[in-house]
């Protein structure tokens, strides 16, 4: 980091306090992870710490129920690690959406329209974005009566 950035982060600023809080949450995540069973380890994350109340986000209600059953042992685990907590609350977080594959509809272009588009695209400069788009359109489309 640059000296200017270090100087800015080193002061008692909201950004410096935020950086300290994020580092504290990271340390608490490293304490939490080994205390969890394997099926919960990747589905639970430290979300916040405020006034000795730790908030843990669980990905899904089943994981949240399992985590709530473990709260007494987790409080003890954190106390042994040097983080005495009043309470741990569990919140169900949203699961990460699975990447969906966009299904493109087949473009049907008549043979005459296809020839006109190809002719027009050929008249454009080789590096023209419009030419590339038109060539892609022709390549991905089908004519009536032909399979896509």
Short mmCIF file of N, CA, C and O in Angstrom, two decimals:
data_model
loop_
_atom_site.label_atom_id
_atom_site.label_comp_id
_atom_site.label_asym_id
_atom_site.label_seq_id
_atom_site.Cartn_x
_atom_site.Cartn_y
_atom_site.Cartn_z
N UNK A 1 0.84 -1.18 0.00
CA UNK A 1 0.00 0.00 0.00
C UNK A 1 0.87 1.24 0.00
O UNK A 1 1.96 1.24 0.55
N UNK A 2 0.34 2.27 -0.55
CA UNK A 2 1.10 3.50 -0.60
C UNK A 2 1.15 4.14 0.78
O UNK A 2 0.35 3.86 1.66
N UNK A 3 2.12 5.01 0.97
CA UNK A 3 2.29 5.68 2.25
C UNK A 3 1.06 6.51 2.59
O UNK A 3 0.61 6.53 3.73
N UNK A 4 0.50 7.18 1.60
CA UNK A 4 -0.67 8.00 1.82
C UNK A 4 -1.84 7.16 2.32
O UNK A 4 -2.54 7.55 3.25
N UNK A 5 -2.04 5.98 1.73
CA UNK A 5 -3.13 5.11 2.15
C UNK A 5 -2.89 4.60 3.56
O UNK A 5 -3.80 4.54 4.38
N UNK A 6 -1.66 4.20 3.88
CA UNK A 6 -1.32 3.76 5.24
C UNK A 6 -1.59 4.86 6.25
O UNK A 6 -2.12 4.61 7.33
N UNK A 7 -1.20 6.08 5.90
CA UNK A 7 -1.40 7.20 6.80
C UNK A 7 -2.90 7.43 7.03
O UNK A 7 -3.34 7.67 8.15
N UNK A 8 -3.70 7.30 5.97
CA UNK A 8 -5.12 7.51 6.10
C UNK A 8 -5.77 6.41 6.94
O UNK A 8 -6.60 6.67 7.79
N UNK A 9 -5.38 5.15 6.71
CA UNK A 9 -5.94 4.03 7.46
C UNK A 9 -5.45 3.99 8.90
O UNK A 9 -6.11 3.44 9.76
N UNK A 10 -4.30 4.58 9.17
CA UNK A 10 -3.73 4.54 10.51
C UNK A 10 -4.39 5.50 11.47
O UNK A 10 -4.27 5.36 12.67
N UNK A 11 -5.11 6.44 10.99
CA UNK A 11 -5.77 7.41 11.85
C UNK A 11 -7.06 6.84 12.41
O UNK A 11 -7.57 5.83 11.97
N UNK A 12 -7.59 7.55 13.41
CA UNK A 12 -8.85 7.14 14.01
C UNK A 12 -9.99 7.64 13.13
O UNK A 12 -10.67 8.62 13.43
N UNK A 13 -10.19 6.96 12.02
CA UNK A 13 -11.22 7.34 11.06
C UNK A 13 -12.26 6.23 10.98
O UNK A 13 -12.00 5.09 11.41
N UNK A 14 -13.41 6.53 10.45
CA UNK A 14 -14.41 5.46 10.27
C UNK A 14 -13.88 4.30 9.42
O UNK A 14 -14.18 3.14 9.69
N UNK A 15 -13.06 4.61 8.43
CA UNK A 15 -12.50 3.55 7.58
C UNK A 15 -11.54 2.66 8.37
O UNK A 15 -11.56 1.44 8.23
N UNK A 16 -10.75 3.26 9.25
CA UNK A 16 -9.83 2.47 10.07
C UNK A 16 -10.61 1.59 11.05
O UNK A 16 -10.26 0.43 11.26
N UNK A 17 -11.68 2.13 11.64
CA UNK A 17 -12.51 1.33 12.55
C UNK A 17 -13.19 0.19 11.79
O UNK A 17 -13.28 -0.93 12.30
N UNK A 18 -13.61 0.46 10.58
CA UNK A 18 -14.23 -0.58 9.76
C UNK A 18 -13.22 -1.68 9.43
O UNK A 18 -13.53 -2.87 9.47
N UNK A 19 -12.00 -1.27 9.12
CA UNK A 19 -10.95 -2.24 8.82
C UNK A 19 -10.65 -3.11 10.05
O UNK A 19 -10.50 -4.32 9.94
N UNK A 20 -10.61 -2.51 11.23
CA UNK A 20 -10.38 -3.27 12.46
C UNK A 20 -11.52 -4.25 12.72
O UNK A 20 -11.30 -5.39 13.12
N UNK A 21 -12.74 -3.79 12.50
CA UNK A 21 -13.91 -4.65 12.72
C UNK A 21 -13.89 -5.84 11.75
O UNK A 21 -14.15 -6.98 12.15
N UNK A 22 -13.57 -5.58 10.50
CA UNK A 22 -13.49 -6.66 9.51
C UNK A 22 -12.40 -7.67 9.88
O UNK A 22 -12.59 -8.88 9.75
N UNK A 23 -11.27 -7.18 10.39
CA UNK A 23 -10.19 -8.07 10.81
C UNK A 23 -10.63 -8.92 12.00
O UNK A 23 -10.34 -10.12 12.07
N UNK A 24 -11.36 -8.31 12.93
CA UNK A 24 -11.87 -9.04 14.10
C UNK A 24 -12.84 -10.13 13.66
O UNK A 24 -12.79 -11.26 14.15
N UNK A 25 -13.72 -9.81 12.72
CA UNK A 25 -14.66 -10.82 12.21
C UNK A 25 -13.92 -11.96 11.51
O UNK A 25 -14.31 -13.12 11.63
N UNK A 26 -12.87 -11.62 10.80
CA UNK A 26 -12.06 -12.65 10.14
C UNK A 26 -11.41 -13.59 11.15
O UNK A 26 -11.37 -14.81 10.96
N UNK A 27 -10.90 -13.01 12.25
CA UNK A 27 -10.30 -13.86 13.30
C UNK A 27 -11.36 -14.75 13.93
O UNK A 27 -11.11 -15.93 14.21
N UNK A 28 -12.54 -14.22 14.14
CA UNK A 28 -13.60 -15.02 14.75
C UNK A 28 -14.08 -16.11 13.79
O UNK A 28 -14.44 -17.20 14.24
N UNK A 29 -14.04 -15.85 12.50
CA UNK A 29 -14.39 -16.89 11.53
C UNK A 29 -13.39 -18.03 11.60
O UNK A 29 -13.76 -19.20 11.53
N UNK A 30 -12.11 -17.68 11.78
CA UNK A 30 -11.08 -18.73 11.90
C UNK A 30 -11.24 -19.52 13.19
O UNK A 30 -10.83 -20.68 13.26
N UNK A 31 -11.82 -18.94 14.22
CA UNK A 31 -12.10 -19.67 15.46
C UNK A 31 -13.35 -20.55 15.27
O UNK A 31 -13.40 -21.68 15.75
N UNK A 32 -14.33 -20.03 14.55
CA UNK A 32 -15.58 -20.76 14.35
C UNK A 32 -15.41 -22.02 13.50
O UNK A 32 -15.93 -23.08 13.84
N UNK A 33 -14.69 -21.90 12.42
CA UNK A 33 -14.61 -22.99 11.43
C UNK A 33 -14.23 -24.35 12.02
O UNK A 33 -14.90 -25.34 11.74
N UNK A 34 -13.18 -24.44 12.83
CA UNK A 34 -12.84 -25.78 13.35
C UNK A 34 -13.84 -26.34 14.36
O UNK A 34 -13.84 -27.54 14.63
N UNK A 35 -14.70 -25.50 14.92
CA UNK A 35 -15.68 -25.96 15.90
C UNK A 35 -16.93 -26.54 15.24
O UNK A 35 -17.77 -27.11 15.93
N UNK A 36 -17.03 -26.41 13.94
CA UNK A 36 -18.24 -26.86 13.24
C UNK A 36 -18.03 -28.22 12.59
O UNK A 36 -16.92 -28.55 12.16
N UNK A 37 -19.10 -29.02 12.50
CA UNK A 37 -18.99 -30.27 11.76
C UNK A 37 -18.78 -29.98 10.28
O UNK A 37 -19.10 -28.89 9.79
N UNK A 38 -18.27 -30.94 9.58
CA UNK A 38 -17.90 -30.75 8.16
C UNK A 38 -19.07 -30.26 7.31
O UNK A 38 -18.90 -29.40 6.45
N UNK A 39 -20.27 -30.78 7.55
CA UNK A 39 -21.41 -30.38 6.72
C UNK A 39 -21.85 -28.94 6.98
O UNK A 39 -22.55 -28.35 6.17
N UNK A 40 -21.43 -28.35 8.09
CA UNK A 40 -21.79 -26.97 8.40
C UNK A 40 -20.67 -25.97 8.14
O UNK A 40 -20.91 -24.77 8.06
N UNK A 41 -19.45 -26.45 8.02
CA UNK A 41 -18.29 -25.56 7.95
C UNK A 41 -18.37 -24.56 6.81
O UNK A 41 -18.06 -23.39 7.00
N UNK A 42 -18.78 -24.98 5.65
CA UNK A 42 -18.85 -24.07 4.50
C UNK A 42 -20.18 -23.32 4.42
O UNK A 42 -20.35 -22.47 3.56
N UNK A 43 -21.12 -23.66 5.30
CA UNK A 43 -22.44 -23.05 5.23
C UNK A 43 -22.69 -22.05 6.36
O UNK A 43 -23.79 -21.53 6.48
N UNK A 44 -21.69 -21.79 7.19
CA UNK A 44 -21.84 -20.85 8.30
C UNK A 44 -20.72 -19.83 8.26
O UNK A 44 -19.56 -20.18 8.08
N UNK A 45 -21.09 -18.56 8.46
CA UNK A 45 -20.10 -17.50 8.41
C UNK A 45 -20.40 -16.46 9.48
O UNK A 45 -21.57 -16.15 9.73
N UNK A 46 -19.36 -15.95 10.09
CA UNK A 46 -19.51 -14.87 11.05
C UNK A 46 -20.02 -13.65 10.30
O UNK A 46 -19.41 -13.22 9.32
N UNK A 47 -21.15 -13.11 10.75
CA UNK A 47 -21.74 -11.97 10.06
C UNK A 47 -21.44 -10.66 10.77
O UNK A 47 -21.17 -9.65 10.11
N UNK A 48 -21.47 -10.67 12.12
CA UNK A 48 -21.24 -9.42 12.85
C UNK A 48 -20.94 -9.73 14.30
O UNK A 48 -21.25 -10.80 14.81
N UNK A 49 -20.34 -8.77 14.95
CA UNK A 49 -20.09 -8.81 16.39
C UNK A 49 -20.42 -7.43 16.92
O UNK A 49 -19.82 -6.43 16.49
N UNK A 50 -21.39 -7.39 17.84
CA UNK A 50 -21.79 -6.11 18.40
C UNK A 50 -22.12 -6.31 19.86
O UNK A 50 -23.00 -7.11 20.20
N UNK A 51 -21.40 -5.59 20.73
CA UNK A 51 -21.63 -5.64 22.18
C UNK A 51 -21.63 -7.08 22.70
O UNK A 51 -22.56 -7.51 23.37
N UNK A 52 -20.62 -7.84 22.39
CA UNK A 52 -20.44 -9.22 22.83
C UNK A 52 -21.55 -10.17 22.39
O UNK A 52 -21.79 -11.20 23.01
N UNK A 53 -22.24 -9.81 21.32
CA UNK A 53 -23.23 -10.69 20.71
C UNK A 53 -22.74 -10.99 19.30
O UNK A 53 -22.61 -10.10 18.47
N UNK A 54 -22.44 -12.26 19.07
CA UNK A 54 -21.94 -12.69 17.77
C UNK A 54 -23.12 -13.14 16.91
O UNK A 54 -23.97 -13.90 17.36
N UNK A 55 -23.16 -12.67 15.68
CA UNK A 55 -24.19 -13.10 14.73
C UNK A 55 -23.53 -13.99 13.69
O UNK A 55 -22.54 -13.61 13.08
N UNK A 56 -24.10 -15.17 13.54
CA UNK A 56 -23.60 -16.12 12.55
C UNK A 56 -24.69 -16.31 11.51
O UNK A 56 -25.86 -16.53 11.84
N UNK A 57 -24.30 -16.24 10.26
CA UNK A 57 -25.21 -16.45 9.14
C UNK A 57 -25.10 -17.90 8.70
O UNK A 57 -24.00 -18.39 8.45
N UNK A 58 -26.24 -18.57 8.63
CA UNK A 58 -26.28 -19.96 8.19
C UNK A 58 -26.97 -20.02 6.85
O UNK A 58 -28.01 -19.40 6.64
N UNK A 59 -26.40 -20.77 5.94
CA UNK A 59 -26.97 -20.90 4.59
C UNK A 59 -28.03 -21.99 4.61
O UNK A 59 -27.74 -23.16 4.41
N UNK A 60 -29.26 -21.61 4.88
CA UNK A 60 -30.37 -22.55 4.89
C UNK A 60 -30.86 -22.84 6.30
O UNK A 60 -30.11 -22.76 7.28
N UNK A 61 -32.13 -23.18 6.41
CA UNK A 61 -32.74 -23.38 7.73
C UNK A 61 -32.25 -24.65 8.41
O UNK A 61 -32.14 -24.69 9.64
N UNK A 62 -31.95 -25.68 7.67
CA UNK A 62 -31.46 -26.92 8.29
C UNK A 62 -30.12 -26.68 8.99
O UNK A 62 -29.89 -27.16 10.11
N UNK A 63 -29.25 -25.92 8.36
CA UNK A 63 -27.95 -25.61 8.96
C UNK A 63 -28.16 -24.71 10.17
O UNK A 63 -27.50 -24.87 11.20
N UNK A 64 -29.11 -23.78 10.09
CA UNK A 64 -29.38 -22.89 11.21
C UNK A 64 -29.88 -23.67 12.42
O UNK A 64 -29.46 -23.40 13.56
N UNK A 65 -30.74 -24.64 12.22
CA UNK A 65 -31.23 -25.47 13.32
C UNK A 65 -30.08 -26.24 13.96
O UNK A 65 -29.95 -26.28 15.19
N UNK A 66 -29.24 -26.82 13.15
CA UNK A 66 -28.08 -27.57 13.66
C UNK A 66 -27.16 -26.64 14.46
O UNK A 66 -26.66 -27.00 15.53
N UNK A 67 -26.95 -25.45 13.95
CA UNK A 67 -26.09 -24.48 14.62
C UNK A 67 -26.68 -24.05 15.96
O UNK A 67 -25.96 -23.92 16.96
N UNK A 68 -27.99 -23.84 16.01
CA UNK A 68 -28.65 -23.45 17.27
C UNK A 68 -28.52 -24.54 18.32
O UNK A 68 -28.42 -24.25 19.52
N UNK A 69 -28.50 -25.79 17.90
CA UNK A 69 -28.31 -26.89 18.84
C UNK A 69 -26.90 -26.86 19.43
O UNK A 69 -26.68 -27.34 20.54
N UNK A 70 -25.96 -26.31 18.68
CA UNK A 70 -24.56 -26.29 19.11
C UNK A 70 -24.18 -25.03 19.90
O UNK A 70 -23.03 -24.89 20.30
N UNK A 71 -25.11 -24.11 20.13
CA UNK A 71 -24.76 -22.82 20.73
C UNK A 71 -24.04 -22.92 22.07
O UNK A 71 -23.05 -22.21 22.27
N UNK A 72 -24.47 -23.77 23.00
CA UNK A 72 -23.72 -23.83 24.27
C UNK A 72 -22.25 -24.23 24.08
O UNK A 72 -21.35 -23.62 24.67
N UNK A 73 -22.00 -25.21 23.23
CA UNK A 73 -20.60 -25.61 23.01
C UNK A 73 -19.84 -24.55 22.24
O UNK A 73 -18.64 -24.36 22.46
N UNK A 74 -20.50 -23.83 21.35
CA UNK A 74 -19.83 -22.75 20.61
C UNK A 74 -19.46 -21.59 21.55
O UNK A 74 -18.37 -21.02 21.41
N UNK A 75 -20.35 -21.24 22.49
CA UNK A 75 -20.03 -20.20 23.46
C UNK A 75 -18.79 -20.59 24.26
O UNK A 75 -17.89 -19.77 24.48
N UNK A 76 -18.74 -21.85 24.66
CA UNK A 76 -17.58 -22.35 25.41
C UNK A 76 -16.33 -22.34 24.54
O UNK A 76 -15.24 -21.95 24.99
N UNK A 77 -16.46 -22.73 23.29
CA UNK A 77 -15.33 -22.76 22.37
C UNK A 77 -14.75 -21.36 22.17
O UNK A 77 -13.53 -21.17 22.20
N UNK A 78 -15.61 -20.36 21.98
CA UNK A 78 -15.15 -18.99 21.81
C UNK A 78 -14.51 -18.46 23.09
O UNK A 78 -13.52 -17.73 23.05
N UNK A 79 -15.07 -18.81 24.25
CA UNK A 79 -14.48 -18.36 25.53
C UNK A 79 -13.07 -18.92 25.70
O UNK A 79 -12.16 -18.21 26.13
N UNK A 80 -12.88 -20.20 25.36
CA UNK A 80 -11.54 -20.80 25.46
C UNK A 80 -10.57 -20.15 24.48
O UNK A 80 -9.37 -20.10 24.74
N UNK A 81 -11.07 -19.65 23.35
CA UNK A 81 -10.22 -19.01 22.35
C UNK A 81 -9.96 -17.53 22.69
O UNK A 81 -9.26 -16.85 21.94
N UNK A 82 -10.52 -17.05 23.80
CA UNK A 82 -10.26 -15.67 24.22
C UNK A 82 -11.32 -14.68 23.77
O UNK A 82 -11.09 -13.47 23.79
N UNK A 83 -12.48 -15.17 23.37
CA UNK A 83 -13.59 -14.31 22.96
C UNK A 83 -14.81 -14.62 23.83
O UNK A 83 -15.71 -15.34 23.42
N UNK A 84 -14.85 -14.08 25.05
CA UNK A 84 -16.04 -14.33 25.88
C UNK A 84 -17.25 -13.58 25.31
O UNK A 84 -17.21 -12.37 25.14
N UNK A 85 -18.26 -14.31 24.97
CA UNK A 85 -19.46 -13.74 24.36
C UNK A 85 -20.64 -13.87 25.30
O UNK A 85 -20.75 -14.84 26.05
N UNK A 86 -21.54 -12.90 25.25
CA UNK A 86 -22.79 -13.00 26.01
C UNK A 86 -23.72 -13.99 25.34
O UNK A 86 -24.39 -14.78 26.00
N UNK A 87 -23.76 -13.90 24.02
CA UNK A 87 -24.75 -14.68 23.28
C UNK A 87 -24.31 -14.82 21.84
O UNK A 87 -23.55 -14.01 21.32
N UNK A 88 -24.81 -15.88 21.21
CA UNK A 88 -24.62 -16.07 19.77
C UNK A 88 -26.00 -16.16 19.16
O UNK A 88 -26.84 -16.93 19.62
N UNK A 89 -26.24 -15.35 18.15
CA UNK A 89 -27.52 -15.46 17.44
C UNK A 89 -27.26 -15.99 16.04
O UNK A 89 -26.24 -15.71 15.43
N UNK A 90 -28.20 -16.77 15.57
CA UNK A 90 -28.08 -17.40 14.26
C UNK A 90 -29.15 -16.81 13.35
O UNK A 90 -30.32 -16.76 13.72
N UNK A 91 -28.74 -16.38 12.19
CA UNK A 91 -29.68 -15.87 11.20
C UNK A 91 -29.53 -16.69 9.93
O UNK A 91 -28.43 -17.08 9.57
N UNK A 92 -30.65 -16.94 9.30
CA UNK A 92 -30.62 -17.69 8.05
C UNK A 92 -30.32 -16.70 6.93
O UNK A 92 -31.05 -15.74 6.72
N UNK A 93 -29.21 -16.93 6.26
CA UNK A 93 -28.83 -16.09 5.14
C UNK A 93 -29.35 -16.69 3.85
O UNK A 93 -29.74 -17.85 3.78
N UNK A 94 -29.36 -15.88 2.85
CA UNK A 94 -29.77 -16.36 1.54
C UNK A 94 -28.69 -17.24 0.96
O UNK A 94 -27.50 -16.92 1.05
N UNK A 95 -29.09 -18.32 0.37
CA UNK A 95 -28.10 -19.16 -0.28
C UNK A 95 -27.68 -18.49 -1.59
O UNK A 95 -28.45 -17.74 -2.19
N UNK A 96 -26.49 -18.77 -1.99
CA UNK A 96 -25.98 -18.18 -3.23
C UNK A 96 -26.74 -18.78 -4.40
O UNK A 96 -26.90 -20.00 -4.49
N UNK A 97 -27.23 -17.94 -5.27
CA UNK A 97 -27.96 -18.49 -6.41
C UNK A 97 -27.04 -19.31 -7.31
O UNK A 97 -25.89 -18.94 -7.52
N UNK A 98 -27.59 -20.40 -7.79
CA UNK A 98 -26.79 -21.21 -8.70
C UNK A 98 -26.74 -20.50 -10.04
O UNK A 98 -27.72 -19.90 -10.47
N UNK A 99 -25.60 -20.56 -10.68
CA UNK A 99 -25.51 -19.88 -11.97
C UNK A 99 -26.47 -20.52 -12.96
O UNK A 99 -26.48 -21.73 -13.14
N UNK A 100 -27.29 -19.70 -13.55
CA UNK A 100 -28.24 -20.22 -14.52
C UNK A 100 -27.70 -19.97 -15.92
O UNK A 100 -27.12 -18.93 -16.19
N UNK A 101 -27.89 -20.93 -16.74
CA UNK A 101 -27.44 -20.80 -18.11
C UNK A 101 -28.54 -20.15 -18.92
O UNK A 101 -29.69 -20.60 -18.89
N UNK A 102 -28.18 -19.11 -19.60
CA UNK A 102 -29.15 -18.39 -20.41
C UNK A 102 -29.46 -19.22 -21.65
O UNK A 102 -28.57 -19.60 -22.40
N UNK A 103 -30.74 -19.47 -21.83
CA UNK A 103 -31.16 -20.24 -23.00
C UNK A 103 -31.55 -19.24 -24.08
O UNK A 103 -32.46 -18.44 -23.90
N UNK A 104 -30.81 -19.29 -25.17
CA UNK A 104 -31.12 -18.36 -26.25
C UNK A 104 -32.10 -19.02 -27.21
O UNK A 104 -32.00 -20.21 -27.51
N UNK A 105 -33.03 -18.22 -27.64
CA UNK A 105 -34.00 -18.73 -28.59
C UNK A 105 -33.38 -18.73 -29.99
O UNK A 105 -32.58 -17.86 -30.32
N UNK A 106 -33.77 -19.70 -30.78
CA UNK A 106 -33.26 -19.77 -32.14
C UNK A 106 -33.81 -18.61 -32.95
O UNK A 106 -35.00 -18.30 -32.88
N UNK A 107 -32.96 -17.96 -33.69
CA UNK A 107 -33.38 -16.87 -34.55
C UNK A 107 -33.63 -17.44 -35.95
O UNK A 107 -32.75 -18.08 -36.52
N UNK A 108 -34.79 -17.19 -36.44
CA UNK A 108 -35.11 -17.69 -37.77
C UNK A 108 -35.11 -16.50 -38.73
O UNK A 108 -35.84 -15.54 -38.54
N UNK A 109 -34.25 -16.59 -39.74
CA UNK A 109 -34.12 -15.54 -40.73
C UNK A 109 -34.30 -16.18 -42.10
O UNK A 109 -33.72 -17.22 -42.39
N UNK A 110 -35.09 -15.54 -42.92
CA UNK A 110 -35.31 -16.08 -44.27
C UNK A 110 -34.01 -16.06 -45.05
O UNK A 110 -33.09 -15.30 -44.74
N UNK A 111 -33.94 -16.87 -46.08
CA UNK A 111 -32.74 -16.93 -46.91
C UNK A 111 -32.43 -15.58 -47.55
O UNK A 111 -31.27 -15.17 -47.62
N UNK A 112 -33.48 -14.88 -48.00
CA UNK A 112 -33.27 -13.56 -48.63
C UNK A 112 -32.71 -12.56 -47.62
O UNK A 112 -31.76 -11.81 -47.92
N UNK A 113 -33.27 -12.57 -46.40
CA UNK A 113 -32.79 -11.65 -45.37
C UNK A 113 -31.35 -12.01 -44.97
O UNK A 113 -30.51 -11.12 -44.76
N UNK A 114 -31.07 -13.29 -44.90
CA UNK A 114 -29.71 -13.74 -44.55
C UNK A 114 -28.70 -13.22 -45.57
O UNK A 114 -27.65 -12.71 -45.22
N UNK A 115 -29.03 -13.33 -46.88
CA UNK A 115 -28.12 -12.86 -47.93
C UNK A 115 -27.92 -11.35 -47.86
O UNK A 115 -26.81 -10.85 -48.02
N UNK A 116 -29.00 -10.61 -47.58
CA UNK A 116 -28.88 -9.16 -47.47
C UNK A 116 -28.02 -8.75 -46.28
O UNK A 116 -27.20 -7.83 -46.38
N UNK A 117 -28.20 -9.44 -45.16
CA UNK A 117 -27.39 -9.14 -43.97
C UNK A 117 -25.93 -9.45 -44.26
O UNK A 117 -25.03 -8.67 -43.91
N UNK A 118 -25.65 -10.60 -44.89
CA UNK A 118 -24.27 -10.96 -45.21
C UNK A 118 -23.65 -9.95 -46.17
O UNK A 118 -22.49 -9.57 -46.00
N UNK A 119 -24.42 -9.49 -47.16
CA UNK A 119 -23.92 -8.50 -48.11
C UNK A 119 -23.62 -7.18 -47.41
O UNK A 119 -22.56 -6.58 -47.63
N UNK A 120 -24.54 -6.74 -46.55
CA UNK A 120 -24.33 -5.49 -45.83
C UNK A 120 -23.13 -5.61 -44.89
O UNK A 120 -22.29 -4.71 -44.81
N UNK A 121 -23.01 -6.74 -44.18
CA UNK A 121 -21.89 -6.94 -43.26
C UNK A 121 -20.56 -6.91 -44.02
O UNK A 121 -19.57 -6.36 -43.54
N UNK A 122 -20.54 -7.50 -45.22
CA UNK A 122 -19.31 -7.52 -46.02
C UNK A 122 -18.91 -6.13 -46.49
O UNK A 122 -17.73 -5.87 -46.74
N UNK A 123 -19.87 -5.21 -46.57
CA UNK A 123 -19.55 -3.85 -47.00
C UNK A 123 -18.96 -3.00 -45.87
O UNK A 123 -18.43 -1.92 -46.13
N UNK A 124 -19.06 -3.48 -44.66
CA UNK A 124 -18.54 -2.72 -43.51
C UNK A 124 -17.05 -3.01 -43.32
O UNK A 124 -16.54 -4.05 -43.76
N UNK A 125 -16.31 -2.10 -42.66
CA UNK A 125 -14.89 -2.35 -42.37
C UNK A 125 -14.73 -3.62 -41.53
O UNK A 125 -15.60 -3.98 -40.74
N UNK A 126 -13.59 -4.29 -41.71
CA UNK A 126 -13.34 -5.57 -41.03
C UNK A 126 -13.42 -5.45 -39.51
O UNK A 126 -13.86 -6.37 -38.84
N UNK A 127 -12.99 -4.31 -38.96
CA UNK A 127 -12.95 -4.16 -37.50
C UNK A 127 -14.19 -3.48 -36.94
O UNK A 127 -14.24 -3.15 -35.76
N UNK A 128 -15.23 -3.31 -37.73
CA UNK A 128 -16.45 -2.65 -37.26
C UNK A 128 -17.22 -3.57 -36.31
O UNK A 128 -17.48 -4.73 -36.63
N UNK A 129 -17.61 -3.06 -35.16
CA UNK A 129 -18.39 -3.88 -34.23
C UNK A 129 -19.72 -4.34 -34.83
O UNK A 129 -20.17 -5.45 -34.56
N UNK A 130 -20.34 -3.49 -35.64
CA UNK A 130 -21.60 -3.87 -36.27
C UNK A 130 -21.41 -5.07 -37.19
O UNK A 130 -22.24 -5.97 -37.24
N UNK A 131 -20.29 -5.09 -37.91
CA UNK A 131 -20.03 -6.22 -38.81
C UNK A 131 -19.92 -7.52 -38.00
O UNK A 131 -20.50 -8.54 -38.37
N UNK A 132 -19.18 -7.47 -36.90
CA UNK A 132 -19.02 -8.66 -36.06
C UNK A 132 -20.37 -9.12 -35.51
O UNK A 132 -20.68 -10.32 -35.49
N UNK A 133 -21.22 -8.16 -35.10
CA UNK A 133 -22.53 -8.52 -34.56
C UNK A 133 -23.41 -9.14 -35.64
O UNK A 133 -24.11 -10.13 -35.38
N UNK A 134 -23.39 -8.58 -36.84
CA UNK A 134 -24.21 -9.13 -37.93
C UNK A 134 -23.74 -10.53 -38.33
O UNK A 134 -24.55 -11.43 -38.59
N UNK A 135 -22.41 -10.73 -38.37
CA UNK A 135 -21.89 -12.05 -38.72
C UNK A 135 -22.26 -13.08 -37.65
O UNK A 135 -22.59 -14.22 -37.97
N UNK A 136 -22.26 -12.66 -36.40
CA UNK A 136 -22.68 -13.56 -35.32
C UNK A 136 -24.15 -13.89 -35.45
O UNK A 136 -24.57 -15.04 -35.26
N UNK A 137 -24.97 -12.89 -35.76
CA UNK A 137 -26.40 -13.11 -35.95
C UNK A 137 -26.65 -14.14 -37.05
O UNK A 137 -27.43 -15.08 -36.86
N UNK A 138 -25.98 -13.99 -38.16
CA UNK A 138 -26.16 -14.92 -39.27
C UNK A 138 -25.68 -16.32 -38.88
O UNK A 138 -26.34 -17.32 -39.17
N UNK A 139 -24.56 -16.38 -38.21
CA UNK A 139 -23.99 -17.67 -37.82
C UNK A 139 -24.91 -18.41 -36.83
O UNK A 139 -25.05 -19.63 -36.89
N UNK A 140 -25.55 -17.69 -35.93
CA UNK A 140 -26.38 -18.33 -34.89
C UNK A 140 -27.83 -18.53 -35.31
O UNK A 140 -28.60 -19.13 -34.58
N UNK A 141 -28.20 -18.01 -36.44
CA UNK A 141 -29.60 -18.11 -36.86
C UNK A 141 -29.78 -19.29 -37.81
O UNK A 141 -28.84 -19.89 -38.29
N UNK A 142 -31.06 -19.57 -38.04
CA UNK A 142 -31.36 -20.63 -39.00
C UNK A 142 -32.41 -20.12 -39.97
O UNK A 142 -33.15 -19.19 -39.67
N UNK A 143 -32.46 -20.72 -41.12
CA UNK A 143 -33.45 -20.37 -42.13
C UNK A 143 -34.68 -21.24 -41.93
O UNK A 143 -34.58 -22.35 -41.42
N UNK A 144 -35.84 -20.79 -42.37
CA UNK A 144 -37.03 -21.65 -42.25
C UNK A 144 -36.80 -22.97 -42.97
O UNK A 144 -36.29 -23.00 -44.08
N UNK A 145 -37.13 -24.04 -42.29
CA UNK A 145 -36.97 -25.37 -42.90
C UNK A 145 -35.62 -26.00 -42.58
O UNK A 145 -35.44 -27.17 -42.81
N UNK A 146 -34.66 -25.22 -42.03
CA UNK A 146 -33.37 -25.78 -41.63
C UNK A 146 -33.33 -25.92 -40.13
O UNK A 146 -33.96 -25.18 -39.40
N UNK A 147 -32.57 -26.87 -39.64
CA UNK A 147 -32.45 -27.06 -38.19
C UNK A 147 -31.43 -26.09 -37.66
O UNK A 147 -30.45 -25.76 -38.32
N UNK A 148 -31.64 -25.66 -36.42
CA UNK A 148 -30.75 -24.69 -35.78
C UNK A 148 -29.44 -25.31 -35.40
O UNK A 148 -29.28 -26.45 -35.18
#
